[in-house]
Amino acid sequence: GNSVTQMEGPVTLSEEAFLTINCTYTATGYPSLFWYVQYPGEGLQLLLKATKADDKGSNKGFEATYRKETTSFHLEKGSVQVSDSAVYFCALSDRTGANSKLTFGKGITLSVRP
Amino acid sequence: EAGVAQSPRYKIIEKRQSVAFWCNPISGHATLYWYQQILGQGPKLLIQFQNNGVVDDSQLPKDRFSAERLKGVDSTLKIQPAKLEDSAVYLCASSLDQLYNEQFFGPGTRLTVL
């Protein structure tokens, strides 16, 4: 079955530090890949997505590249801000059939200190 | 545009009691999802509706959980009777349709079973 593995957390960084959050996946076929973010007290929000190999998703300074050869979709940001403190989830959606459910990783908590 | 609405936001019950959650998706969204998010884990799909029909309920514990979307708009998720392990956040999401469209999440209902 499909699965998503995220690096263990939590992660604590100083403002303006470089961020990498690792994500690898197992899936049949060619899934779409997503990063969702959950800010404190809020619902899940789509941060970025990529639908095919070598696609790069980007939003709010975050980037992730769909790497089919390493089955990875690592999230990066060059300079984090305090406002980036949140829980980040990597997810995939199987592109086969009518079922478009998301399979999520466990999530990782990012804390950015001033 | 209004987002996905859920109620209640919090619920505390004793084991063996019943509980119901309500979700109002974004207007015009045909696909509705219920996810269960246990503390420290990513959300797990319980059931997916396309209009008022069920697309996937393979991970719904049908001996105690039920869900309906009678008119293809609002949905309710019920647990009867609740167990301690049902303590979780229950997330509702909706999308325009089931084909690779972005899922928009509500704020969730936090259930505590004592």
Short mmCIF file of C-alpha atoms in Angstrom, two decimals:
data_model
loop_
_atom_site.label_atom_id
_atom_site.label_comp_id
_atom_site.label_asym_id
_atom_site.label_seq_id
_atom_site.Cartn_x
_atom_site.Cartn_y
_atom_site.Cartn_z
CA GLY A 1 0.00 0.00 0.00
CA ASN A 2 0.89 3.68 -0.12
CA SER A 3 2.93 5.22 2.68
CA VAL A 4 4.77 8.42 3.51
CA THR A 5 7.76 8.66 5.84
CA GLN A 6 8.86 11.93 7.36
CA MET A 7 11.98 12.66 9.35
CA GLU A 8 11.62 12.61 13.11
CA GLY A 9 10.98 15.86 14.89
CA PRO A 10 10.60 18.30 16.40
CA VAL A 11 12.85 20.77 14.66
CA THR A 12 13.94 24.01 16.28
CA LEU A 13 15.72 26.68 14.24
CA SER A 14 16.79 30.25 14.65
CA GLU A 15 15.22 32.89 12.43
CA GLU A 16 16.85 33.13 8.98
CA ALA A 17 18.25 29.59 9.19
CA PHE A 18 17.98 27.16 6.27
CA LEU A 19 15.27 24.52 6.55
CA THR A 20 15.12 21.01 5.13
CA ILE A 21 12.39 18.55 6.08
CA ASN A 22 12.82 15.12 4.55
CA CYS A 23 9.97 13.12 3.06
CA THR A 24 10.05 9.82 1.21
CA TYR A 25 7.17 7.81 -0.13
CA THR A 26 6.09 4.39 -1.29
CA ALA A 27 3.34 4.17 -3.86
CA THR A 28 2.06 2.17 -6.77
CA GLY A 29 1.93 4.13 -9.97
CA TYR A 30 2.72 7.84 -10.14
CA PRO A 31 1.21 9.76 -7.24
CA SER A 32 0.78 13.47 -6.77
CA LEU A 33 2.79 14.82 -3.83
CA PHE A 34 1.85 17.53 -1.36
CA TRP A 35 3.06 19.49 1.62
CA TYR A 36 0.37 20.64 4.04
CA VAL A 37 0.92 23.03 6.95
CA GLN A 38 -1.05 23.37 10.16
CA TYR A 39 -0.55 26.62 12.05
CA PRO A 40 -1.43 26.67 15.75
CA GLY A 41 -5.18 26.60 16.25
CA GLU A 42 -5.94 26.36 12.52
CA GLY A 43 -6.87 23.68 10.02
CA LEU A 44 -4.61 22.02 7.49
CA GLN A 45 -3.66 24.19 4.52
CA LEU A 46 -2.07 23.18 1.26
CA LEU A 47 1.43 24.66 1.10
CA LEU A 48 2.58 23.30 -2.26
CA LYS A 49 2.21 20.36 -4.60
CA ALA A 50 3.81 18.54 -7.53
CA THR A 51 1.99 16.20 -9.86
CA LYS A 52 4.78 14.54 -11.88
CA ALA A 53 8.44 13.66 -11.70
CA ASP A 54 10.89 16.59 -11.64
CA ASP A 55 8.11 19.09 -10.98
CA LYS A 56 8.98 21.72 -8.39
CA GLY A 57 6.25 23.05 -6.14
CA SER A 58 6.78 26.41 -4.48
CA ASN A 59 4.89 28.81 -2.23
CA LYS A 60 5.74 31.40 0.45
CA GLY A 61 9.47 30.79 -0.07
CA PHE A 62 9.13 27.03 0.41
CA GLU A 63 10.12 24.60 -2.35
CA ALA A 64 9.99 20.86 -2.93
CA THR A 65 10.99 18.82 -5.98
CA TYR A 66 9.34 15.53 -6.97
CA ARG A 67 12.22 13.05 -7.25
CA LYS A 68 11.01 9.78 -8.69
CA GLU A 69 14.45 8.13 -8.64
CA THR A 70 14.79 8.61 -4.89
CA THR A 71 11.01 8.60 -4.16
CA SER A 72 11.46 11.81 -2.24
CA PHE A 73 9.78 15.21 -1.87
CA HIS A 74 11.93 17.15 0.60
CA LEU A 75 10.73 20.57 1.76
CA GLU A 76 13.22 23.44 1.82
CA LYS A 77 13.26 27.11 2.68
CA GLY A 78 16.29 29.35 2.51
CA SER A 79 15.46 31.62 5.44
CA VAL A 80 12.78 30.69 7.96
CA GLN A 81 10.73 33.19 9.94
CA VAL A 82 9.07 32.96 13.33
CA SER A 83 5.73 32.89 11.50
CA ASP A 84 6.74 29.59 9.85
CA SER A 85 6.36 27.82 13.19
CA ALA A 86 3.79 25.11 12.52
CA VAL A 87 3.32 21.39 11.91
CA TYR A 88 4.24 20.23 8.39
CA PHE A 89 2.76 17.15 6.75
CA CYS A 90 3.96 15.42 3.61
CA ALA A 91 1.22 13.58 1.71
CA LEU A 92 0.51 11.73 -1.50
CA SER A 93 -2.55 11.12 -3.59
CA ASP A 94 -2.77 8.01 -5.70
CA ARG A 95 -3.66 8.93 -9.24
CA THR A 96 -5.38 5.65 -10.03
CA GLY A 97 -9.11 5.18 -10.02
CA ALA A 98 -11.72 7.47 -8.55
CA ASN A 99 -10.31 7.49 -5.05
CA SER A 100 -8.31 10.64 -4.47
CA LYS A 101 -7.65 10.19 -0.78
CA LEU A 102 -4.55 11.65 0.77
CA THR A 103 -2.05 9.44 2.59
CA PHE A 104 -0.17 11.53 5.16
CA GLY A 105 3.11 11.24 6.97
CA LYS A 106 3.21 11.70 10.73
CA GLY A 107 4.01 15.37 10.53
CA ILE A 108 6.87 17.32 12.02
CA THR A 109 6.71 20.32 14.33
CA LEU A 110 8.88 23.28 13.37
CA SER A 111 9.64 25.94 15.94
CA VAL A 112 11.49 29.07 14.83
CA ARG A 113 12.97 31.26 17.56
CA PRO A 114 13.75 34.96 17.10
CA GLU B 1 -15.52 32.39 0.03
CA ALA B 2 -16.47 30.60 3.22
CA GLY B 3 -14.32 27.65 4.21
CA VAL B 4 -15.25 24.21 5.47
CA ALA B 5 -17.27 24.51 8.67
CA GLN B 6 -17.27 21.93 11.43
CA SER B 7 -19.02 21.65 14.77
CA PRO B 8 -18.57 21.21 17.58
CA ARG B 9 -14.93 22.25 17.92
CA TYR B 10 -14.46 20.24 21.10
CA LYS B 11 -16.31 17.33 22.67
CA ILE B 12 -15.67 15.33 25.81
CA ILE B 13 -17.63 12.13 26.41
CA GLU B 14 -17.34 8.96 28.43
CA LYS B 15 -16.63 5.62 26.80
CA ARG B 16 -19.69 3.80 25.49
CA GLN B 17 -21.49 7.10 24.89
CA SER B 18 -22.49 8.31 21.42
CA VAL B 19 -21.28 11.41 19.62
CA ALA B 20 -21.95 13.11 16.29
CA PHE B 21 -19.94 15.59 14.29
CA TRP B 22 -21.21 17.90 11.59
CA CYS B 23 -19.49 19.25 8.48
CA ASN B 24 -20.57 21.84 5.93
CA PRO B 25 -18.26 21.81 2.90
CA ILE B 26 -17.40 24.68 0.63
CA SER B 27 -20.35 25.52 -1.60
CA GLY B 28 -20.24 23.61 -4.88
CA HIS B 29 -17.74 21.01 -3.72
CA ALA B 30 -18.90 17.56 -4.76
CA THR B 31 -16.36 15.52 -2.82
CA LEU B 32 -16.30 15.35 0.97
CA TYR B 33 -13.80 13.52 3.19
CA TRP B 34 -13.66 12.61 6.87
CA TYR B 35 -10.21 12.03 8.37
CA GLN B 36 -9.18 10.89 11.83
CA GLN B 37 -6.01 12.43 13.27
CA ILE B 38 -4.67 10.73 16.37
CA LEU B 39 -2.17 12.74 18.41
CA GLY B 40 1.32 12.48 16.92
CA GLN B 41 0.11 10.98 13.64
CA GLY B 42 -0.98 12.24 10.28
CA PRO B 43 -4.64 12.28 9.30
CA LYS B 44 -6.11 8.97 8.14
CA LEU B 45 -9.05 8.81 5.75
CA LEU B 46 -12.21 7.32 7.24
CA ILE B 47 -14.68 7.88 4.41
CA GLN B 48 -14.95 9.72 1.10
CA PHE B 49 -18.23 10.85 -0.48
CA GLN B 50 -18.85 11.91 -4.06
CA ASN B 51 -22.08 13.90 -3.85
CA ASN B 52 -24.22 11.62 -1.65
CA GLY B 53 -22.51 8.35 -2.64
CA VAL B 54 -19.67 6.62 -0.81
CA VAL B 55 -16.43 6.26 -2.79
CA ASP B 56 -14.23 4.73 -0.11
CA ASP B 57 -15.05 3.63 3.43
CA SER B 58 -12.49 0.86 3.66
CA GLN B 59 -10.90 2.26 6.84
CA LEU B 60 -14.13 3.17 8.61
CA PRO B 61 -14.76 0.93 11.67
CA LYS B 62 -18.28 0.15 10.61
CA ASP B 63 -19.22 -1.62 13.84
CA ARG B 64 -19.20 1.74 15.61
CA PHE B 65 -18.72 4.51 13.06
CA SER B 66 -21.28 5.70 10.54
CA ALA B 67 -21.46 8.67 8.20
CA GLU B 68 -24.00 10.12 5.85
CA ARG B 69 -24.35 12.89 3.32
CA LEU B 70 -28.01 12.59 2.45
CA LYS B 71 -28.47 15.61 0.20
CA GLY B 72 -24.95 15.74 -1.14
CA VAL B 73 -24.03 18.80 0.91
CA ASP B 74 -23.70 18.60 4.71
CA SER B 75 -22.38 15.47 6.34
CA THR B 76 -22.49 13.91 9.78
CA LEU B 77 -20.10 11.40 11.30
CA LYS B 78 -21.32 9.36 14.26
CA ILE B 79 -19.57 7.13 16.76
CA GLN B 80 -21.68 4.71 18.77
CA PRO B 81 -20.45 3.51 21.21
CA ALA B 82 -17.20 5.41 21.67
CA LYS B 83 -14.00 3.79 22.87
CA LEU B 84 -10.97 5.35 24.51
CA GLU B 85 -8.94 4.90 21.32
CA ASP B 86 -11.38 7.10 19.41
CA SER B 87 -9.86 10.16 21.10
CA ALA B 88 -8.59 12.17 18.16
CA VAL B 89 -9.23 15.19 15.97
CA TYR B 90 -11.82 14.52 13.29
CA LEU B 91 -11.18 16.54 10.16
CA CYS B 92 -13.59 17.23 7.36
CA ALA B 93 -12.30 18.25 3.94
CA SER B 94 -13.91 19.02 0.60
CA SER B 95 -12.81 19.39 -2.99
CA LEU B 96 -14.45 20.41 -6.24
CA ASP B 97 -14.46 16.81 -7.38
CA GLN B 98 -12.46 13.67 -6.83
CA LEU B 99 -9.97 14.14 -9.65
CA TYR B 100 -6.74 15.54 -8.22
CA ASN B 101 -8.31 18.73 -6.90
CA GLU B 102 -7.04 20.49 -3.81
CA GLN B 103 -8.69 19.40 -0.60
CA PHE B 104 -9.72 22.19 1.75
CA PHE B 105 -9.80 21.28 5.42
CA GLY B 106 -12.03 22.46 8.22
CA PRO B 107 -10.68 23.31 11.69
CA GLY B 108 -11.55 19.88 13.05
CA THR B 109 -13.40 18.54 16.08
CA ARG B 110 -11.25 17.45 18.99
CA LEU B 111 -12.85 14.43 20.70
CA THR B 112 -11.76 13.24 24.12
CA VAL B 113 -13.16 9.92 25.35
CA LEU B 114 -12.77 9.36 29.08
#
